[in-house]
Coordinates of C-alpha atoms in Angstrom, one line a residue:
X340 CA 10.4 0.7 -17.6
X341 CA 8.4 -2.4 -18.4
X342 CA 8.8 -6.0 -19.2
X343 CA 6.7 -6.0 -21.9
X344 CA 9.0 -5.1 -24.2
X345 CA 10.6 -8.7 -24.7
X346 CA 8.3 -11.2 -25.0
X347 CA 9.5 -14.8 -25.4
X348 CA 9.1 -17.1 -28.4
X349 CA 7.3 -20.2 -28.4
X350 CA 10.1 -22.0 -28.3
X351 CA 11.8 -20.3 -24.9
X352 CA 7.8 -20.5 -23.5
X353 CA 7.8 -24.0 -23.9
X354 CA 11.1 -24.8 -22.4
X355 CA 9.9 -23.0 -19.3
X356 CA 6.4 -24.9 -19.1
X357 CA 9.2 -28.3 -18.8
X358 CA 11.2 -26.9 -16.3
X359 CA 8.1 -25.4 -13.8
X360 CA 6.7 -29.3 -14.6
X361 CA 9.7 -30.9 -13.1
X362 CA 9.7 -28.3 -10.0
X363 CA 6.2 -29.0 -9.6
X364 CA 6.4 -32.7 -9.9
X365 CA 9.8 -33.0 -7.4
X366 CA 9.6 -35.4 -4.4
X367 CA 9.9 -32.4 -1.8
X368 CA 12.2 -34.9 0.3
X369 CA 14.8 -35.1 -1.8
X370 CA 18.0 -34.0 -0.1
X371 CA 21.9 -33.6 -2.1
X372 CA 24.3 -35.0 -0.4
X373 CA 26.9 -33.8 -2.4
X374 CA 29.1 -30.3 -2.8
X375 CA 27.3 -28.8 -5.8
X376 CA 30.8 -28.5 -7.5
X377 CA 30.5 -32.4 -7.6
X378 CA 27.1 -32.4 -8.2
X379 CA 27.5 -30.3 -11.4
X380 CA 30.8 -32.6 -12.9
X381 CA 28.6 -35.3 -12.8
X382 CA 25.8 -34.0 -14.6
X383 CA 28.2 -32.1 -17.2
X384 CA 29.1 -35.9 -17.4
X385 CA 26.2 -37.5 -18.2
X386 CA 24.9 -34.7 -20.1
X387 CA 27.8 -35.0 -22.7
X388 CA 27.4 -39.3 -22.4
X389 CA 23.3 -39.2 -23.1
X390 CA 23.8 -36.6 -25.7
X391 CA 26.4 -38.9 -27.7
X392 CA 23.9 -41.7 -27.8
X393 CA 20.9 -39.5 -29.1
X394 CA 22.9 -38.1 -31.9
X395 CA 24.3 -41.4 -32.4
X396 CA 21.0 -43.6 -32.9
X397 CA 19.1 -41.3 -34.9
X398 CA 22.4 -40.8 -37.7
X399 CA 22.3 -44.3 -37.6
X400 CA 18.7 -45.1 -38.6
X401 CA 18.9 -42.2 -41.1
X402 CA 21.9 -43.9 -42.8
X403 CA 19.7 -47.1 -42.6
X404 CA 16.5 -45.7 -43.8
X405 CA 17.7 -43.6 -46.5
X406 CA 18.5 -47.0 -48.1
X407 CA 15.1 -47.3 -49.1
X408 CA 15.2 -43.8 -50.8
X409 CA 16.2 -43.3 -54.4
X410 CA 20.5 -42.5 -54.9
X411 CA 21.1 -38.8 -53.7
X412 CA 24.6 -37.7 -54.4
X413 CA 26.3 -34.7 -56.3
X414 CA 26.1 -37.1 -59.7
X415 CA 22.8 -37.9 -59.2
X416 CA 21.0 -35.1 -58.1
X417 CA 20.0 -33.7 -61.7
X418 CA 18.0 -36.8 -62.2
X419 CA 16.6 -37.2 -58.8
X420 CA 12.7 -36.7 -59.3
X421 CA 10.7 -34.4 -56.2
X422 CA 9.1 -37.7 -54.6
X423 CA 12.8 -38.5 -53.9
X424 CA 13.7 -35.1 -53.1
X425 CA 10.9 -34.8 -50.6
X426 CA 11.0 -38.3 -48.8
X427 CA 14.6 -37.5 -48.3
X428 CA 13.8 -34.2 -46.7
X429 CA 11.0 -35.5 -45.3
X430 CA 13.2 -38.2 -43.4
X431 CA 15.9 -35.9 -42.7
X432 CA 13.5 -33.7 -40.9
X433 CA 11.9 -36.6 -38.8
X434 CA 15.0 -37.3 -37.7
X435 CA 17.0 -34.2 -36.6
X436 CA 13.1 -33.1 -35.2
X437 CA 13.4 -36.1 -33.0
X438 CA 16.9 -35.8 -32.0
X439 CA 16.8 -32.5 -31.2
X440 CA 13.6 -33.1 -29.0
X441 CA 15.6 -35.5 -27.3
X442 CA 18.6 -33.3 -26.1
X443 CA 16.3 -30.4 -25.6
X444 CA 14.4 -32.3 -22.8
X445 CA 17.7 -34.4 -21.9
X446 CA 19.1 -30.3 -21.1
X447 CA 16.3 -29.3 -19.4
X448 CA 16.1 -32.0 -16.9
X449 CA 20.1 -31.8 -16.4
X450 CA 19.6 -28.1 -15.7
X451 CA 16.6 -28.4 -13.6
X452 CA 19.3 -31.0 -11.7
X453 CA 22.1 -28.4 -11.2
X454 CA 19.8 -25.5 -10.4
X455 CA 18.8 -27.9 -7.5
X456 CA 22.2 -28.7 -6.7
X457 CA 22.6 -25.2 -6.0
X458 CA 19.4 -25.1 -3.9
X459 CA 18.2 -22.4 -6.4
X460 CA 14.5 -22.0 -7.0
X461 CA 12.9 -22.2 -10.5
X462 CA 10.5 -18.9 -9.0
X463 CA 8.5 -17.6 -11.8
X464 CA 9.7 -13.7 -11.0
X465 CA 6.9 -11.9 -12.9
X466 CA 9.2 -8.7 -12.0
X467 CA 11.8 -9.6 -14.1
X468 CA 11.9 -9.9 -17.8
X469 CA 14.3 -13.3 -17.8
X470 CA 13.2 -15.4 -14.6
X471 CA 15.4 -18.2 -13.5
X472 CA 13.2 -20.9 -16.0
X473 CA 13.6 -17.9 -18.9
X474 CA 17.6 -18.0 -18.6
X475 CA 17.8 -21.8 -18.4
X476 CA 15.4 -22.4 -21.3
X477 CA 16.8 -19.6 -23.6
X478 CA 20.4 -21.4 -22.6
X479 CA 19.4 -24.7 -23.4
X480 CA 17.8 -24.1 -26.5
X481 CA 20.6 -21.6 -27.7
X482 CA 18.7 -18.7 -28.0
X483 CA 20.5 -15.7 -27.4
X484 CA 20.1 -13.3 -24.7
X485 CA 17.5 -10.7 -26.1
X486 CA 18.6 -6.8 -27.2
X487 CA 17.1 -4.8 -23.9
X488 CA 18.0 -0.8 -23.5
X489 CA 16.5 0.1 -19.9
X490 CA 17.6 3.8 -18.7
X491 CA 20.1 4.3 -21.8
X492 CA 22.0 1.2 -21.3
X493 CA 22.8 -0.5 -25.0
X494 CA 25.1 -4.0 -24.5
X495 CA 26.1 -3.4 -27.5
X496 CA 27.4 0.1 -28.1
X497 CA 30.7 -1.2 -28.1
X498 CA 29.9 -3.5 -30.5
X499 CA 30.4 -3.3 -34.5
X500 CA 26.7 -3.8 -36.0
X501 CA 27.5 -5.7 -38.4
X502 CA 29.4 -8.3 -36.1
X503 CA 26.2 -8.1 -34.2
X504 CA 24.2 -8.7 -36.9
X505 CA 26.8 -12.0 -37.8
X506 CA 26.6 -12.8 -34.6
X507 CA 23.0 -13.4 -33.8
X508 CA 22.7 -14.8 -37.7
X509 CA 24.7 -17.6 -36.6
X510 CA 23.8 -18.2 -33.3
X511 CA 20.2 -18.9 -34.4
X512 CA 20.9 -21.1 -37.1
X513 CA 23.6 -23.3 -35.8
X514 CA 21.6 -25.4 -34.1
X515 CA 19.9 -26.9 -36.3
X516 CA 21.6 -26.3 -39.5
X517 CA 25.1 -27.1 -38.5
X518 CA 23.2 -30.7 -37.6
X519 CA 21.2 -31.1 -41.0
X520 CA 23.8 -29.9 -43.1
X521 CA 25.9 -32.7 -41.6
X522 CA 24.3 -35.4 -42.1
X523 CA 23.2 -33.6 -45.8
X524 CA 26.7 -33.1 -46.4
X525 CA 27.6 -37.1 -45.8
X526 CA 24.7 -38.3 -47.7
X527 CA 25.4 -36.2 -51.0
X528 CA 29.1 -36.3 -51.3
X529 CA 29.4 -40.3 -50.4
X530 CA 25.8 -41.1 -51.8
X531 CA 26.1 -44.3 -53.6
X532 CA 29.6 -44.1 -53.7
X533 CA 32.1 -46.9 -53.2
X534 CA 32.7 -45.0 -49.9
X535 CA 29.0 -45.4 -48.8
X536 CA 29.7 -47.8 -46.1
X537 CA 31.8 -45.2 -44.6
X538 CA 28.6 -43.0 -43.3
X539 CA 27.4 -45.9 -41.2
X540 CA 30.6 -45.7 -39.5
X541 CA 31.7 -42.3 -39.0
X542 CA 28.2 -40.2 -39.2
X543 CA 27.3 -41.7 -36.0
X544 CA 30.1 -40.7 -33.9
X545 CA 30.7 -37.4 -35.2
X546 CA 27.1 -36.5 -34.8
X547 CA 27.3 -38.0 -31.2
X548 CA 30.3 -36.1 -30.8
X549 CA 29.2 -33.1 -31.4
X550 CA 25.7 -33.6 -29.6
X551 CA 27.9 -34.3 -26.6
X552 CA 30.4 -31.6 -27.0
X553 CA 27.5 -28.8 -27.8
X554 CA 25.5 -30.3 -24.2
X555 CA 28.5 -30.1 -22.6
X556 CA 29.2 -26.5 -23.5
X557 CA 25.6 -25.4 -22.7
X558 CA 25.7 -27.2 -18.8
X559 CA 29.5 -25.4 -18.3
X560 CA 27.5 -21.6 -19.1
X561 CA 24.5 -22.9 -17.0
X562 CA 26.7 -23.5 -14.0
X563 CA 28.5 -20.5 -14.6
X564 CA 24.8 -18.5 -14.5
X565 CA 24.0 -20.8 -11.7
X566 CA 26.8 -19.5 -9.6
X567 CA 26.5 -16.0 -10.7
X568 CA 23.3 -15.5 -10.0
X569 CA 23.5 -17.0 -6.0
X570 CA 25.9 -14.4 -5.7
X571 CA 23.8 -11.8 -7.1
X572 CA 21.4 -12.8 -4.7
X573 CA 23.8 -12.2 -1.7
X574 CA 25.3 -9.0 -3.3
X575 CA 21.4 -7.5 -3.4
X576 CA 21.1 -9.2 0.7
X577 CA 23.9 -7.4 1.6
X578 CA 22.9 -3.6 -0.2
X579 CA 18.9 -4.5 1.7
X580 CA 20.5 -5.0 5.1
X581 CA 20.9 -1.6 6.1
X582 CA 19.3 2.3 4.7
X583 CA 21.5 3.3 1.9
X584 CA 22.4 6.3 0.6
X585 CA 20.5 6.9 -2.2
X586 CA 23.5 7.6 -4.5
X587 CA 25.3 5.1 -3.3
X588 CA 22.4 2.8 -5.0
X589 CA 22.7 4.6 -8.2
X590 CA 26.7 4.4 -8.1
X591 CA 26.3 0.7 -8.1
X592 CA 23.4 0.9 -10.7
X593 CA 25.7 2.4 -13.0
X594 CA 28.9 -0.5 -12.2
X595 CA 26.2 -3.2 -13.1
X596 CA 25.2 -0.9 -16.5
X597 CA 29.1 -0.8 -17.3
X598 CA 29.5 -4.3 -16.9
X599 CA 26.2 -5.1 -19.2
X600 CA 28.6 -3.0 -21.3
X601 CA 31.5 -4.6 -21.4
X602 CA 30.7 -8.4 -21.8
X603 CA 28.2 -7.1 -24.5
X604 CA 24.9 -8.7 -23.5
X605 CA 22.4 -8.2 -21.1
X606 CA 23.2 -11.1 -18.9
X607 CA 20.1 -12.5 -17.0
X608 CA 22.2 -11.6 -13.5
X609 CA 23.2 -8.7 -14.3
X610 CA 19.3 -7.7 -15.2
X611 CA 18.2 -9.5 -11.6
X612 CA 20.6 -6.9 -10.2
X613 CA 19.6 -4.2 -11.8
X614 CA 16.1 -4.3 -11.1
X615 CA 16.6 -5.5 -7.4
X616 CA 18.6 -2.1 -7.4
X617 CA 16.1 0.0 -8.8
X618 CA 13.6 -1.1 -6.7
X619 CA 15.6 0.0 -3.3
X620 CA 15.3 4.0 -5.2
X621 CA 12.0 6.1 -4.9
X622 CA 12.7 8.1 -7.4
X623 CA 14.1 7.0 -11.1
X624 CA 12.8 9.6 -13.5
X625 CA 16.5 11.2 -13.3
X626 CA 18.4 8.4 -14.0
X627 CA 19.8 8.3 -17.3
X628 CA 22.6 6.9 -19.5
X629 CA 23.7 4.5 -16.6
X630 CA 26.5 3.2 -18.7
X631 CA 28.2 6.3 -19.4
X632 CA 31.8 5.8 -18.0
X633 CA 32.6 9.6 -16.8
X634 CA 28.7 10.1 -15.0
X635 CA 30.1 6.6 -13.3
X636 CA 33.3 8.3 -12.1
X637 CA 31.5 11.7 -11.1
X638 CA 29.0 9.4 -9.0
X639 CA 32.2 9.2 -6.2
X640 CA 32.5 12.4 -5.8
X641 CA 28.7 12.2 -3.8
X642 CA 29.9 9.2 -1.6
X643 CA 32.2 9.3 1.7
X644 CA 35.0 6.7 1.8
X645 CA 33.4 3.9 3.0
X646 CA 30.6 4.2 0.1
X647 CA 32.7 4.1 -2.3
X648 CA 33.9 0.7 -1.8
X649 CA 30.4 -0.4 -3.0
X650 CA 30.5 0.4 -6.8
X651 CA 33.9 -0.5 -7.1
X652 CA 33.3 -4.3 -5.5
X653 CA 29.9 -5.0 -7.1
X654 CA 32.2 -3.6 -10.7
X655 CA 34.5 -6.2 -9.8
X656 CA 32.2 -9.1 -8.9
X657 CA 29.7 -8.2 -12.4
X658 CA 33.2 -8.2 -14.3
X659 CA 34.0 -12.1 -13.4
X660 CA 30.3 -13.0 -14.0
X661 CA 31.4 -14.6 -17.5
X662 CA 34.2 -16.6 -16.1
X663 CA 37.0 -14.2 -17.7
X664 CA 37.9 -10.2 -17.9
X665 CA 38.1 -9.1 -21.3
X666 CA 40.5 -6.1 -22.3
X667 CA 37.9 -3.5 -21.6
X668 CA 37.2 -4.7 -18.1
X669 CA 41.0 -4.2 -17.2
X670 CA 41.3 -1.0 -18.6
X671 CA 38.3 0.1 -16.2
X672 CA 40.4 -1.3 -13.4
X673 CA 43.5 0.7 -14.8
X674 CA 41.0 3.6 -14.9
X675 CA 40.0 3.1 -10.9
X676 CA 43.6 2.2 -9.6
X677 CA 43.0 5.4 -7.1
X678 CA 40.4 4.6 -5.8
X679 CA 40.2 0.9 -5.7
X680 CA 42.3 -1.3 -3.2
X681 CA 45.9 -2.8 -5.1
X682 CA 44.8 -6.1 -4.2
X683 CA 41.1 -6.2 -6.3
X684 CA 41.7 -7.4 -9.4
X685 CA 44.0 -10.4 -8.1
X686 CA 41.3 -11.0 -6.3
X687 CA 38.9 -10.9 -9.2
X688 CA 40.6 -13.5 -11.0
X689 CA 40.3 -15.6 -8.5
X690 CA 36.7 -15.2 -7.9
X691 CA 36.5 -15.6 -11.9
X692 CA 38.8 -19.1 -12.1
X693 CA 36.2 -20.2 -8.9
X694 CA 33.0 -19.0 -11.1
X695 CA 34.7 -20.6 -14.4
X696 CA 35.6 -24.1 -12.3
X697 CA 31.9 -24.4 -10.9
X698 CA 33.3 -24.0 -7.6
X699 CA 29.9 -22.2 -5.7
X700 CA 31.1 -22.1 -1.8
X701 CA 34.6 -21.1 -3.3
X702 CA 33.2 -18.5 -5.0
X703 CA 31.2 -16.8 -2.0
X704 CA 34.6 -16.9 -0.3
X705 CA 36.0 -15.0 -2.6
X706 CA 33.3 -12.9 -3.1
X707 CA 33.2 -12.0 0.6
X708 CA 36.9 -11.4 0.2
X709 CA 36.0 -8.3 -2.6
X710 CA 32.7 -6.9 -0.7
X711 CA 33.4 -4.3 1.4
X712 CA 33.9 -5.8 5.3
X713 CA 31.6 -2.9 7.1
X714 CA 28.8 -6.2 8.3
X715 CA 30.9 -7.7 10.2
X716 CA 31.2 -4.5 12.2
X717 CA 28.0 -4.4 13.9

């Protein structure tokens, strides 16, 4: 296993560079004094207020400048000679270049906010092939989780290719595209049009809008991660804290690999957990096809009662990482009624709702609620 096999773009590189330059450059007195659920509303609030304004401004002065441009609209376009065709590329490039510069470093800096919030370290984790400025970049600048198979686990065998292939298509185009074809979309069919004024009124706020909207989404998965990944943390504490039966570790291995499964991608916590497993095992050449359901169930049958409370709470806790159980995830817990506790997956939702409301101490309560109890014993 290696973590050279995903190496990250320029863009995701660059988005980390920004957020290790605001940890470096921090005031190292700076103190919260705020929950971090309140913490995060109010930068889920600004971060959808700024946003509007730098999609706003820049529609604006496109409108403005393109005045200056030769006519572009559906009737004209057969005439239009290449200078016009290129200055109003040209200008439309300018300004969704600068505009998207703007909310990309506007993200950053709210998610560098939040992940302090949270008292979460931007740590460099050579170890791991998405470190904490890795997951907030790639989130921030919408670029999808990449396609890793360690020790036979695929996210997406589940998964119809050619929905995957969809899928990623327009995941990495709608960021910008959905934004140029906009404003292109405005400029050509109103062009010179009776209706022209219209753009200076309405591209504005419906680029705003959706610059707002599209921040605000981003910050809400980024406190979910946020969360998530504090409880990994404490999940991986809790395993360290005493000598573990060795399959006990790989039981749990293969809950996390089931659960990479099931929400079809290799979430960043779910990958900090997987190699913070791996690394409490001496010996891994054995281990293969982690996500295999059955091997899963046969692991029980090496581990006493009280082991088995392990894989079955750390499957739970992976399953509300997203916020929500899917279909599959409740079939699984159909699958375990006999040897899981009645009261898990009402629990589970719980801990999902907390996770999905950015409610962090909340969500350690409830977490707590689903480990198994055998540390407070000694």
């Amino acid at each position: 296993m290696s973590t050279d096999r995903y190496k990250p773009g320029i863009l995701e590189q660059w988005g980390r560079r920004v957020l290790i330059s605001f940890r470096s450059n921090a005031k190292t007195d700076e103190t919260l004094q705020v929950s971090f659920s309140k913490a995060s509303r109010r930068y889920l609030f600004w971060g959808g207020f700024w946003s509007f304004w730098i999609g706003f401004f820049p529609s604006i002065a496109f409108v403005y400048l393109s005045i200056y441009l030769p006519p572009f609209s559906l009737y004209s376009f057969p005439s239009l000679s290449y200078e016009g065709l290129f200055g109003f590329l040209s200008l439309l490039t300018i300004v969704t270049v600068i505009e998207f510069y703007l909310l990309f470093r506007l993200g950053f800096y709210l998610s560098y906010q939040m992940a302090k919030a949270a008292d979460m370290e931007l740590a460099d984790e050579p170890e791991l092939i998405t470190p904490i400025p890795g997951m907030m970049a790639r989130l921030v600048l919408e670029i999808p989780d990449p396609r890793i198979r360690l020790y036979g686990i695929d996210p997406y065998k589940h998964l119809n290719e050619r929905a995957l292939f969809f899928r990623t298509l327009l995941y990495k185009s709608k960021v910008f595209l959905s934004n140029i074809i906009a404003k292109l979309l405005l400029k050509v069919i109103l062009g010179r049009t009776g209706l022209r004024f219209i753009i200076e009124y309405i591209s504005g706020p419906i680029t705003g809008i959706w610059d707002g909207v599209t921040t605000y989404i981003i910050l809400l998965e980024l406190r979910k991660r946020i969360i998530t990944r504090k409880l990994a943390d404490s999940i991986l504490l809790q395993i360290k804290s005493k000598k573990r039966n060795p399959n006990l570790i790989e039981s749990v291995l293969r809950s996390v690999a089931l659960s990479i499964v099931y929400t079809k991608t290799f979430h960043p916590n779910f990958e900090y957990l997987l190699f913070g497993l791996l690394g409490l095992l001496s010996k891994k050449e054995h281990l293969q096809n982690l996500d295999d359901w059955d091997a899963f169930v046969e692991s029980f049958q090496l581990l006493n009662d009280e082991e088995k409370k392990w894989p079955i709470s750390v499957f739970a806790i992976c399953s509300s990482f997203d916020g929500k159980l899917n279909v599959e995830e409740l079939h699984a817990f159909s699958a375990l009624t006999h040897l899981s506790p009645s009261w898990i997956l009402e629990r589970v939702r719980h801990l999902s709702e907390t996770i999905q409301n950015g409610e962090l101490s909340e969500s350690f309560l409830w977490m707590e609620k689903i480990l198994p109890q055998e540390r407070n014993s000694e």
